Short mmCIF file of C-alpha atoms and ligand atoms in Angstrom, two decimals:
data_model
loop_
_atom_site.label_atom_id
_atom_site.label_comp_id
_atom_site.label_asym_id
_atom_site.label_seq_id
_atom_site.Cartn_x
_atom_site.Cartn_y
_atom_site.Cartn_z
CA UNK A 1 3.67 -32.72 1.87
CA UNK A 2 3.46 -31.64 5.57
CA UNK A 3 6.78 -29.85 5.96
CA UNK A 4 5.38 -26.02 6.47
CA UNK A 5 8.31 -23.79 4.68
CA UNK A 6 8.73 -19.65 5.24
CA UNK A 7 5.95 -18.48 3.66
CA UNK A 8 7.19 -14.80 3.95
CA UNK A 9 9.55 -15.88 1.37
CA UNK A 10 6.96 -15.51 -1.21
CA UNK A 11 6.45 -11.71 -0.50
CA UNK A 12 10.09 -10.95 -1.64
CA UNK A 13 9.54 -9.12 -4.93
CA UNK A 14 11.59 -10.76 -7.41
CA UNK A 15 15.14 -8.99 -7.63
CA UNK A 16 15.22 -7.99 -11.18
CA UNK A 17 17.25 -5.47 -11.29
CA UNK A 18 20.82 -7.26 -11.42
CA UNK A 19 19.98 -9.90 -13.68
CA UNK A 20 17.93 -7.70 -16.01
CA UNK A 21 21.03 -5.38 -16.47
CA UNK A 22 23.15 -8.46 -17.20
CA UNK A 23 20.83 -9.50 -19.96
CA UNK A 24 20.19 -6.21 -21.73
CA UNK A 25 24.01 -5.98 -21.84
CA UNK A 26 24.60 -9.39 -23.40
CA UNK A 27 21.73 -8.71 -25.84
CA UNK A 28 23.73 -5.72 -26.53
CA UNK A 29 27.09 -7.25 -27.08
CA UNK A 30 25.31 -9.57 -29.27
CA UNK A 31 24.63 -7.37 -31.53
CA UNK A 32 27.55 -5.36 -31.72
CA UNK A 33 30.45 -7.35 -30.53
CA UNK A 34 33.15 -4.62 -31.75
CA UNK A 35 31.42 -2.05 -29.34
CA UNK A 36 33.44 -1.54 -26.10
CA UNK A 37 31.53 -1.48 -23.00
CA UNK A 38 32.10 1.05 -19.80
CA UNK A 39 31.01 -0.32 -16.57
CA UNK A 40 30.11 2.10 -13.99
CA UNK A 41 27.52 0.28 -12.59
CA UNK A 42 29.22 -1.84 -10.12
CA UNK A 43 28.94 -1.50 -6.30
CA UNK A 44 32.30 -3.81 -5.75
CA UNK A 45 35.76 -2.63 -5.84
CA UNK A 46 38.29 -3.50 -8.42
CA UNK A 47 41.68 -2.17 -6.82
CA UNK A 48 43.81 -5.22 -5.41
CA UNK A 49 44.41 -5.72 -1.19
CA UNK A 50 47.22 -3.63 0.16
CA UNK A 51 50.88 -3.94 0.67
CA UNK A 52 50.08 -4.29 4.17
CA UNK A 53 47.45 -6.93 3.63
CA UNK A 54 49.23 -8.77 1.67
CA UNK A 55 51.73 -9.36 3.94
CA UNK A 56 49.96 -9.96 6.71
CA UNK A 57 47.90 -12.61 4.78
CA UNK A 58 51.13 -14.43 4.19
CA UNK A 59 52.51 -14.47 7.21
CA UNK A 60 49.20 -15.88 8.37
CA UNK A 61 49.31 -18.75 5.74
CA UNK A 62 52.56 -19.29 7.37
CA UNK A 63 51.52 -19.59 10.78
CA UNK A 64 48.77 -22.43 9.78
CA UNK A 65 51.21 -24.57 8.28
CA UNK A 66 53.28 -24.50 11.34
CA UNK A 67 52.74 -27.21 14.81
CA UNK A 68 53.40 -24.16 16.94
CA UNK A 69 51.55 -22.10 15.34
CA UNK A 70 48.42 -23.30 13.94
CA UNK A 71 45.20 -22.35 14.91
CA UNK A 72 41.69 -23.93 14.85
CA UNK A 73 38.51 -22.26 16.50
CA UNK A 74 39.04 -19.23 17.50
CA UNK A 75 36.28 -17.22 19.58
CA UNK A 76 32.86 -16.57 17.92
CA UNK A 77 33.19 -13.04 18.77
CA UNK A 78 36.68 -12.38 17.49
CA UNK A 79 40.83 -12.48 18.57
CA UNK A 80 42.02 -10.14 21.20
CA UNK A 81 44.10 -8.49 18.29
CA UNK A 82 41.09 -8.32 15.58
CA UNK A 83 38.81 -6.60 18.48
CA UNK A 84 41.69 -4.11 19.72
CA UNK A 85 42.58 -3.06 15.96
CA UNK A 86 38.36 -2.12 15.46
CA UNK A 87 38.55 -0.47 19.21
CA UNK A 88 41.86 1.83 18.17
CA UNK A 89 39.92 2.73 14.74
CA UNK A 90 36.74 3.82 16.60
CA UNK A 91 39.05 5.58 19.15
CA UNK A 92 40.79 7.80 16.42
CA UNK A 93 37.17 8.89 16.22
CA UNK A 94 37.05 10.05 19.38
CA UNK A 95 34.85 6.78 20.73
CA UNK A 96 35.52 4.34 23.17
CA UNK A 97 34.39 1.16 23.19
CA UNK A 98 34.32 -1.84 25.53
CA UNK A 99 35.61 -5.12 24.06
CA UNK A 100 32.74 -7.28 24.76
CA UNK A 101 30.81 -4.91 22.80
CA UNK A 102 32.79 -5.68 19.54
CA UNK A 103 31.85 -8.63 17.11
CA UNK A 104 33.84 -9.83 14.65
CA UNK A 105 32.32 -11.21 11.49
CA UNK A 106 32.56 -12.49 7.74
CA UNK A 107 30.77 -9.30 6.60
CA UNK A 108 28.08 -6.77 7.16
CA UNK A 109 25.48 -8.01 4.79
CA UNK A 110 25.82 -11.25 6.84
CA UNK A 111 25.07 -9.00 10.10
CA UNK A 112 22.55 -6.74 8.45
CA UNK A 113 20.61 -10.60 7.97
CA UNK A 114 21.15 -11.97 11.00
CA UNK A 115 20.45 -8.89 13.25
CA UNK A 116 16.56 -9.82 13.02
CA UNK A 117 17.22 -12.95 14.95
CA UNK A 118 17.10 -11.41 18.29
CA UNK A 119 14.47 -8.99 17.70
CA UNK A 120 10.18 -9.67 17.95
CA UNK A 121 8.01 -8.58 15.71
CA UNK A 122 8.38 -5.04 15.72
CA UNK A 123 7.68 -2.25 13.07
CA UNK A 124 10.67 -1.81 10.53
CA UNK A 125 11.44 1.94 9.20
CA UNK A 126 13.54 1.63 6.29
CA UNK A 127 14.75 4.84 4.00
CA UNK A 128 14.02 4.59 0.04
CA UNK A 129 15.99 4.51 -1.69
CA UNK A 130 18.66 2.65 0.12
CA UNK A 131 20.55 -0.76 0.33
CA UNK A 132 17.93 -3.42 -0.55
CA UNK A 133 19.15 -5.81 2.38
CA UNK A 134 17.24 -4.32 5.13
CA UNK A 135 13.81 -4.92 3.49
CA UNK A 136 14.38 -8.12 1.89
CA UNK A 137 15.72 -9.73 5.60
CA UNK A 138 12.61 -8.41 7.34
CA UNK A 139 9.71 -9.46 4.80
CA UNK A 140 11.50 -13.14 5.25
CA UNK A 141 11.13 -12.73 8.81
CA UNK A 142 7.77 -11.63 8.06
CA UNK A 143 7.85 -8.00 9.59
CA UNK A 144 5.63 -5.08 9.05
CA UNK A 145 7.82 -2.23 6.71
CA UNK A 146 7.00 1.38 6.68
CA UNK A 147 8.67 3.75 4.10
CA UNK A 148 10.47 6.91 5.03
CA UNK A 149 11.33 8.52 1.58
CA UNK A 150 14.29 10.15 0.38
CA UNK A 151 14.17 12.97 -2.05
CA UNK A 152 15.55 16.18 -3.29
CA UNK A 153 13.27 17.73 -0.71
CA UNK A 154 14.95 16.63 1.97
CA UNK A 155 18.37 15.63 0.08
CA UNK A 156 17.84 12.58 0.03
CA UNK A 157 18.01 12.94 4.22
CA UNK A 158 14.79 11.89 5.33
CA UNK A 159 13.72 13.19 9.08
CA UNK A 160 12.33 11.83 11.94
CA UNK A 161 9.97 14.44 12.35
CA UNK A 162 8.38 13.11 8.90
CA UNK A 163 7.47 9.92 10.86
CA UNK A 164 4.74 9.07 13.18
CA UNK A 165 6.02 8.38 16.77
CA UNK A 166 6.04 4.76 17.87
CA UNK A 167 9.24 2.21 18.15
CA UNK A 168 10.23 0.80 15.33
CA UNK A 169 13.73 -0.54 14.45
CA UNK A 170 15.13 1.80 12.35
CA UNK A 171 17.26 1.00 9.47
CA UNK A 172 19.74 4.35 8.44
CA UNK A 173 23.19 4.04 6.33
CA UNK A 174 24.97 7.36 6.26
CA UNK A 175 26.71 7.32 3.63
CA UNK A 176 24.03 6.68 2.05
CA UNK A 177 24.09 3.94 -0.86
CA UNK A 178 22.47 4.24 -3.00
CA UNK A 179 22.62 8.65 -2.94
CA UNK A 180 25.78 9.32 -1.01
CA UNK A 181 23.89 11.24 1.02
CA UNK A 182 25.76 11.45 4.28
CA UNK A 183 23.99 12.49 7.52
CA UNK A 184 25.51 15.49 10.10
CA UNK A 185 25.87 15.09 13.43
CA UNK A 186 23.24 17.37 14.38
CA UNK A 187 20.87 15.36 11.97
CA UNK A 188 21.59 12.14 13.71
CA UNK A 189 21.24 13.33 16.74
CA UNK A 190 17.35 14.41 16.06
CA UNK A 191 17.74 10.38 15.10
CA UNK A 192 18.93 9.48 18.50
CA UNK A 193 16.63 11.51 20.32
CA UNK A 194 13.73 10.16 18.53
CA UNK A 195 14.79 6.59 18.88
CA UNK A 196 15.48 7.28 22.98
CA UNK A 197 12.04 8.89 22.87
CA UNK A 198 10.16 6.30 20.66
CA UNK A 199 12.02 3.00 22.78
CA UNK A 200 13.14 2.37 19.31
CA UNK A 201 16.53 1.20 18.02
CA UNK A 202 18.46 2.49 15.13
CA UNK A 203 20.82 -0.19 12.98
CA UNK A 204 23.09 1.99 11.82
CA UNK A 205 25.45 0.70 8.93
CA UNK A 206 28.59 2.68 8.41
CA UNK A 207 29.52 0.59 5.58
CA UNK A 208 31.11 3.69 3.28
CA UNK A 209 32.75 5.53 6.33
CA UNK A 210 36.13 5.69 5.63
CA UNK A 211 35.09 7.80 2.35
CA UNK A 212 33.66 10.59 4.52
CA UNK A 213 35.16 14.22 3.40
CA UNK A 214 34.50 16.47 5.75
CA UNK A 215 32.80 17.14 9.41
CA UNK A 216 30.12 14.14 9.67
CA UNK A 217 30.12 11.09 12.01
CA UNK A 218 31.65 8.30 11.05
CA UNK A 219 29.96 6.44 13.88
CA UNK A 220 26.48 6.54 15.69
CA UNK A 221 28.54 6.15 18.81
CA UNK A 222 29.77 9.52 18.20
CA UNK A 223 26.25 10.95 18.82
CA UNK A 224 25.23 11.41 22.66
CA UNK A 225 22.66 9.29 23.64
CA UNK A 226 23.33 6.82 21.06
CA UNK A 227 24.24 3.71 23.56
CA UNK A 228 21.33 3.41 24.81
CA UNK A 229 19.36 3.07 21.33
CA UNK A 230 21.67 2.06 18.40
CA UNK A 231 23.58 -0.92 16.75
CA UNK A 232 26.29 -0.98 14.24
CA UNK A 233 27.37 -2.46 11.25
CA UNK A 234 30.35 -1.92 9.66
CA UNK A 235 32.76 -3.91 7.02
CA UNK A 236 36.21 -3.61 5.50
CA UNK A 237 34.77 -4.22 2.17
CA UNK A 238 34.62 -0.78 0.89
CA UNK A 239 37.22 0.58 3.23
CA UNK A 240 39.91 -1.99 2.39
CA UNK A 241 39.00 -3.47 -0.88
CA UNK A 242 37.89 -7.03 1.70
CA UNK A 243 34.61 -7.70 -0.84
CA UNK A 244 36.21 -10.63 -1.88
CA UNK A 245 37.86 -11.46 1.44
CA UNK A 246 35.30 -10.95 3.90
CA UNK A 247 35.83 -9.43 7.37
CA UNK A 248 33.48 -6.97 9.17
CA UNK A 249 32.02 -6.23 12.87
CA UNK A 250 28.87 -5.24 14.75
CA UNK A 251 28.96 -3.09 17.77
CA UNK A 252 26.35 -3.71 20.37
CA UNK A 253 26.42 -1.06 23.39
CA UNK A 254 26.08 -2.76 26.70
CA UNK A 255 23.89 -0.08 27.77
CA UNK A 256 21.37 -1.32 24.97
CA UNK A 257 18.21 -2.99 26.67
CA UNK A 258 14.58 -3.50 25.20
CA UNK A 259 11.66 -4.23 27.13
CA UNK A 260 14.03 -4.89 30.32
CA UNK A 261 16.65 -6.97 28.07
CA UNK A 262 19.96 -6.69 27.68
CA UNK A 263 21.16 -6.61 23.80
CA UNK A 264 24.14 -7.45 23.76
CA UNK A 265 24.26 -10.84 25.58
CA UNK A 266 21.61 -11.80 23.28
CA UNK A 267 23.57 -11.33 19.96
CA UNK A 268 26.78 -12.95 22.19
CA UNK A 269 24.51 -16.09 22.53
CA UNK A 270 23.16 -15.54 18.55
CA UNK A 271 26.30 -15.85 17.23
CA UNK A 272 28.00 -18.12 19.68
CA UNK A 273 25.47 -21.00 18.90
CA UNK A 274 25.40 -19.96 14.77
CA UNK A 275 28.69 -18.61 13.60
CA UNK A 276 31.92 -20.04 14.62
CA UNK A 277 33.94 -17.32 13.57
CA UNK A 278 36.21 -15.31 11.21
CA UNK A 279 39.20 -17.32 9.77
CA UNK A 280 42.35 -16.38 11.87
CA UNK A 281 44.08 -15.64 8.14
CA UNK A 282 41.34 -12.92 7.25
CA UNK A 283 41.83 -10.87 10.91
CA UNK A 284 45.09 -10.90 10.44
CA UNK A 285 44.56 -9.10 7.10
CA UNK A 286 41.36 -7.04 8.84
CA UNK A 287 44.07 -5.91 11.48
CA UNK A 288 46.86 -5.06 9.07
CA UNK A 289 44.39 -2.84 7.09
CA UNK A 290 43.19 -1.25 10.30
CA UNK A 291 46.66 -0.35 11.36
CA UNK A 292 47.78 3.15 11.14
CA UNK A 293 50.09 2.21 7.99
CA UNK A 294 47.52 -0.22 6.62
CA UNK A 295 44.91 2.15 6.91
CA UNK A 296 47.06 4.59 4.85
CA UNK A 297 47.25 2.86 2.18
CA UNK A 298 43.07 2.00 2.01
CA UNK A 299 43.16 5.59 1.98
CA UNK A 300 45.10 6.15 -0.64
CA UNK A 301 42.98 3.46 -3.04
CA UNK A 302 40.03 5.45 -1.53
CA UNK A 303 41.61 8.66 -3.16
CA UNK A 304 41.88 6.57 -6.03
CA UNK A 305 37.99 6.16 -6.19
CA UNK A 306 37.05 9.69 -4.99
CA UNK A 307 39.14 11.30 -7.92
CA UNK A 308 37.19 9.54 -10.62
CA UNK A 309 34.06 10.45 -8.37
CA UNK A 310 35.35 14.31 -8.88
CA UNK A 311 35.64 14.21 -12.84
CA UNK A 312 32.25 12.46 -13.14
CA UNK A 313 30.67 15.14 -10.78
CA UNK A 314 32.32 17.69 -12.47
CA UNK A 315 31.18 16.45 -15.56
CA UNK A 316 27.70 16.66 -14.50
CA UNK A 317 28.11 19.95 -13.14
CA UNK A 318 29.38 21.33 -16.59
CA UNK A 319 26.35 19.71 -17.86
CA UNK A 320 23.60 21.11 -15.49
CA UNK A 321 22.88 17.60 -14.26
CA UNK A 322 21.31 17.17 -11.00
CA UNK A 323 23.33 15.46 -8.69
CA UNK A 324 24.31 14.42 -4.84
CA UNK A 325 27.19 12.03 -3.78
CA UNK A 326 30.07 11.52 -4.94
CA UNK A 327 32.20 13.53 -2.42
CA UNK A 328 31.73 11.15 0.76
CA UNK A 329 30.98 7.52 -0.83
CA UNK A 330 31.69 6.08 -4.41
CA UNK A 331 28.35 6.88 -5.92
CA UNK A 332 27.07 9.61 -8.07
CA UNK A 333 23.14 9.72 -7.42
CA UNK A 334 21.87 12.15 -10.43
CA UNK A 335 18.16 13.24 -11.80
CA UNK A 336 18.09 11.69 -15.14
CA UNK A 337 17.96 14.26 -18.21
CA UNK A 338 15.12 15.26 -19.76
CA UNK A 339 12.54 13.52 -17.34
CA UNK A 340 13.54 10.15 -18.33
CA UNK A 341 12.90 6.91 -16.30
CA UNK A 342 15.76 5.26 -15.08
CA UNK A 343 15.49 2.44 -17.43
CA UNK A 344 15.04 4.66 -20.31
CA UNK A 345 17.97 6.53 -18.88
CA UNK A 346 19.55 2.86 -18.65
CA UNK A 347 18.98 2.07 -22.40
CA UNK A 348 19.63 5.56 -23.80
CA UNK A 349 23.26 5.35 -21.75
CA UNK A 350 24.08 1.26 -23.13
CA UNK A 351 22.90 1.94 -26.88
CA UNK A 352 24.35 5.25 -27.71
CA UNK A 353 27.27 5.45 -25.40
CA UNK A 354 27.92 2.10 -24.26
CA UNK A 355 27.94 2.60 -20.77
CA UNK A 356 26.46 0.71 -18.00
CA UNK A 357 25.34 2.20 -14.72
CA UNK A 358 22.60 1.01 -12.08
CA UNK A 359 18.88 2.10 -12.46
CA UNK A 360 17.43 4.62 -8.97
CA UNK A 361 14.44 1.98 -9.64
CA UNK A 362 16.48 -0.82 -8.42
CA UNK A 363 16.40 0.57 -4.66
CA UNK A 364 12.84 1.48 -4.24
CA UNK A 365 10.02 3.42 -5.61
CA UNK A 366 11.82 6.80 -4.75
CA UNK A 367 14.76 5.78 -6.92
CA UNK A 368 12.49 5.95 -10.22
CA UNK A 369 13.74 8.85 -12.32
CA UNK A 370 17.17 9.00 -10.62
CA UNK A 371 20.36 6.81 -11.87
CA UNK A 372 23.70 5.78 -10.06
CA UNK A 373 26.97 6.04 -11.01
CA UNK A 374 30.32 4.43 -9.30
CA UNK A 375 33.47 5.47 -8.52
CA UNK A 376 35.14 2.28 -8.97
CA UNK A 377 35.47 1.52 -12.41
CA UNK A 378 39.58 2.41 -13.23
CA UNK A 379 40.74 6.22 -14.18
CA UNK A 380 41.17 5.02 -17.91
CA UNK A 381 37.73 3.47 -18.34
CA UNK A 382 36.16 6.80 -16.18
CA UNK A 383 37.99 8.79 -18.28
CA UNK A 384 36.66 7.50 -21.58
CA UNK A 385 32.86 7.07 -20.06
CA UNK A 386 33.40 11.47 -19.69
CA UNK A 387 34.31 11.81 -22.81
CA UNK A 388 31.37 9.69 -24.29
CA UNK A 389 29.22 12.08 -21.40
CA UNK A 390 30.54 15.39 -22.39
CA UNK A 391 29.89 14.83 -26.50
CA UNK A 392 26.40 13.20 -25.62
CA UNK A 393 24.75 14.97 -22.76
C1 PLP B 401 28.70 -3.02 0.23
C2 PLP B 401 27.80 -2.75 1.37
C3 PLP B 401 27.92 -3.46 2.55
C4 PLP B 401 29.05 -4.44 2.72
O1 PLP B 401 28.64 -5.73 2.79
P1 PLP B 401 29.72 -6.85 3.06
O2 PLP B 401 28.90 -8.05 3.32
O3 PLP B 401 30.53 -6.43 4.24
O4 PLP B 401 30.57 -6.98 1.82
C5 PLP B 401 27.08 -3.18 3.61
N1 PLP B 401 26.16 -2.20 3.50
C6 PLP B 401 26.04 -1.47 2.39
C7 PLP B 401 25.08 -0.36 2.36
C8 PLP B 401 26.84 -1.73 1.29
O5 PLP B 401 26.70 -1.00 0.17
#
């Protein structure tokens, strides 16, 4: 055969972690079909769409069935009303963005992917642990990775001045998953600097920002200096329960230029000629959720969430267990007991209490020895996982 395919793809490391999980817990129930399993292992969210969504999905559906109504392509980058909702929700946090700097898409792991097409081959920083995305998208585009590790050290915040100074694009999600570790403005600012410094650029995804308690940025944009060096990603998934329904954006600063380029008309051009755009039905529910009533009630499901992140935490705290997260994102990052590995951690957790969380391991080499619990399992089933804790631990 003389077809040439990706090579790179054979440098992906095989992604056992999901499917391994799935397999020790069937060999589990296997055994012991009466046993009832706890899941709080999950990074999805199990709450249902909103009021508001709902009926703004509906009314949608409506519209398409209608003559006068119905819509086919829309604009790659978005509608008008999709755009302004995303521009009012950065406003309320105190930034102001320009429309043509606003993309509308099916979803930031989509974005995260697709960001390396307008980029050379440059060096890639990526944090571990973190979101396994960014380093799986740049070895298939076969791109040199560096490390920058996470740890209790540095609360699981790693520096720039840890980092030898050259450009690189820079890969940082505050809040963090998988630690929750959520960066302060001050902190990304020595970020910004750096990258303004270095002729680098930061992608910056802001995935878990509407579970932010407390003083930190919500936004890049909300750090000085940041237009001239950073991109970012952002999704309704965990904000608005959209997993399943698929809406999210990417800003792109006009001010943003590389080697005497201008970014943003580049990623215009991207996804003009590969992505034809959001369905009309799911910005209509993306804009509903962003409004100031729809946006309510995702905070109120994100309440939901944090409260069962408070009684695990607490838990842990009663316990002495080592811990971080929990208070601005859905996970619970925590130092497995008594030294263990995560997988023994794993194992010990599914045979003797019949719970199921995610192994540190699964997100890079600095997530051995740590273990990650979510927040979205329901109150009942996070209820009767502390129980199991508090007799066990
Ligand atoms: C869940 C998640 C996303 C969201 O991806 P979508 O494609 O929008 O569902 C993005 N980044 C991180 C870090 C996530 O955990």
């Amino acid at each position: 055969m003389s077809i040439k395919v990706n090579e790179n793809y054979q440098n992906l490391e095989q992604n056992y972690l999901f499917k391994t999980i799935a397999q020790k817990v069937n060999a589990y129930t296997e055994l012991h079909p009466d046993k009832k399993i706890i899941r709080l292992g999950i990074g999805d969210v199990t709450l249902p769409l909103t009021n508001k969504v709902i009926e703004a999905l509906h009314a949608a559906v409506d519209e398409m069935g209608h003559q006068e109504t119905f819509k086919g392509y829309g604009n790659e980058q978005g509608y008008d009303f999709a755009i302004d909702a995303v521009m009012k929700h950065y406003q309320s946090y105190g930034v102001t963005l320009n429309k043509k700097e606003v993309f509308i898409s099916d979803g930031a792991k989509s974005d995260c992917g697709n960001i390396t097409d307008i980029f050379g081959d440059n060096e890639i920083l990526i944090p571990d642990p973190v979101y396994p995305v960014y380093l799986d998208s740049n070895i298939m585009c076969g791109r040199k990775i560096n490390f920058i590790q996470a740890s209790q050290e540095n609360n699981f915040l790693p520096m720039p001045n840890e980092v030898e100074k050259k450009s690189y694009i820079i890969y940082i999600c505050s809040p963090n998953n998988p630690t929750g570790a959520v960066y302060s403005k001050d902190q990304l600012k020595q970020w910004v600097d750096f990258a303004n410094e270095t002729e680098s650029v930061i992608i910056f995804d802001s995935a878990y920002e509407a579970y932010i308690h407390g003083d930190y940025p919500h936004s890049i944009f909300e750090i000085e200096g940041s237009r001239t060096c950073a991109i970012e990603i952002c999704s309704l998934s965990k904000t608005a329960g959209f997993t399943g329904t698929r809406m999210g954006w990417t800003i792109v600063p006009i001010e943003l230029v590389c080697s005497g380029t201008a970014l943003n008309p580049m990623w215009n051009r991207r996804q003009s000629t590969k992505f034809n755009g959001t369905a009309y039905i799911i910005q209509k529910a993306g804009e509903a959720a962003l409004s100031p009533d729809g946006f309510k009630e995702c905070k109120e499901h994100i309440a939901y969430y944090m409260e069962n992140a408070k009684l695990l935490s607490d838990l842990l705290n009663k316990k002495g267990i080592w811990h971080t997260g929990g208070i601005s994102s859905p996970y619970i990052w925590l130092k497995c007991p008594n030294n263990m590995s995560s997988w023994e951690f794993f194992d010990y957790l599914l045979n003797e209490l019949q719970i199921v969380g995610t192994p540190g391991c699964g997100f890079g080499q600095q997530g051995e020895g740590y273990f990650r619990l979510t927040a979205f399992g329901s109150r009942e089933s996070t209820l009767e996982a502390i129980e199991r804790l508090e007799k066990a631990l």
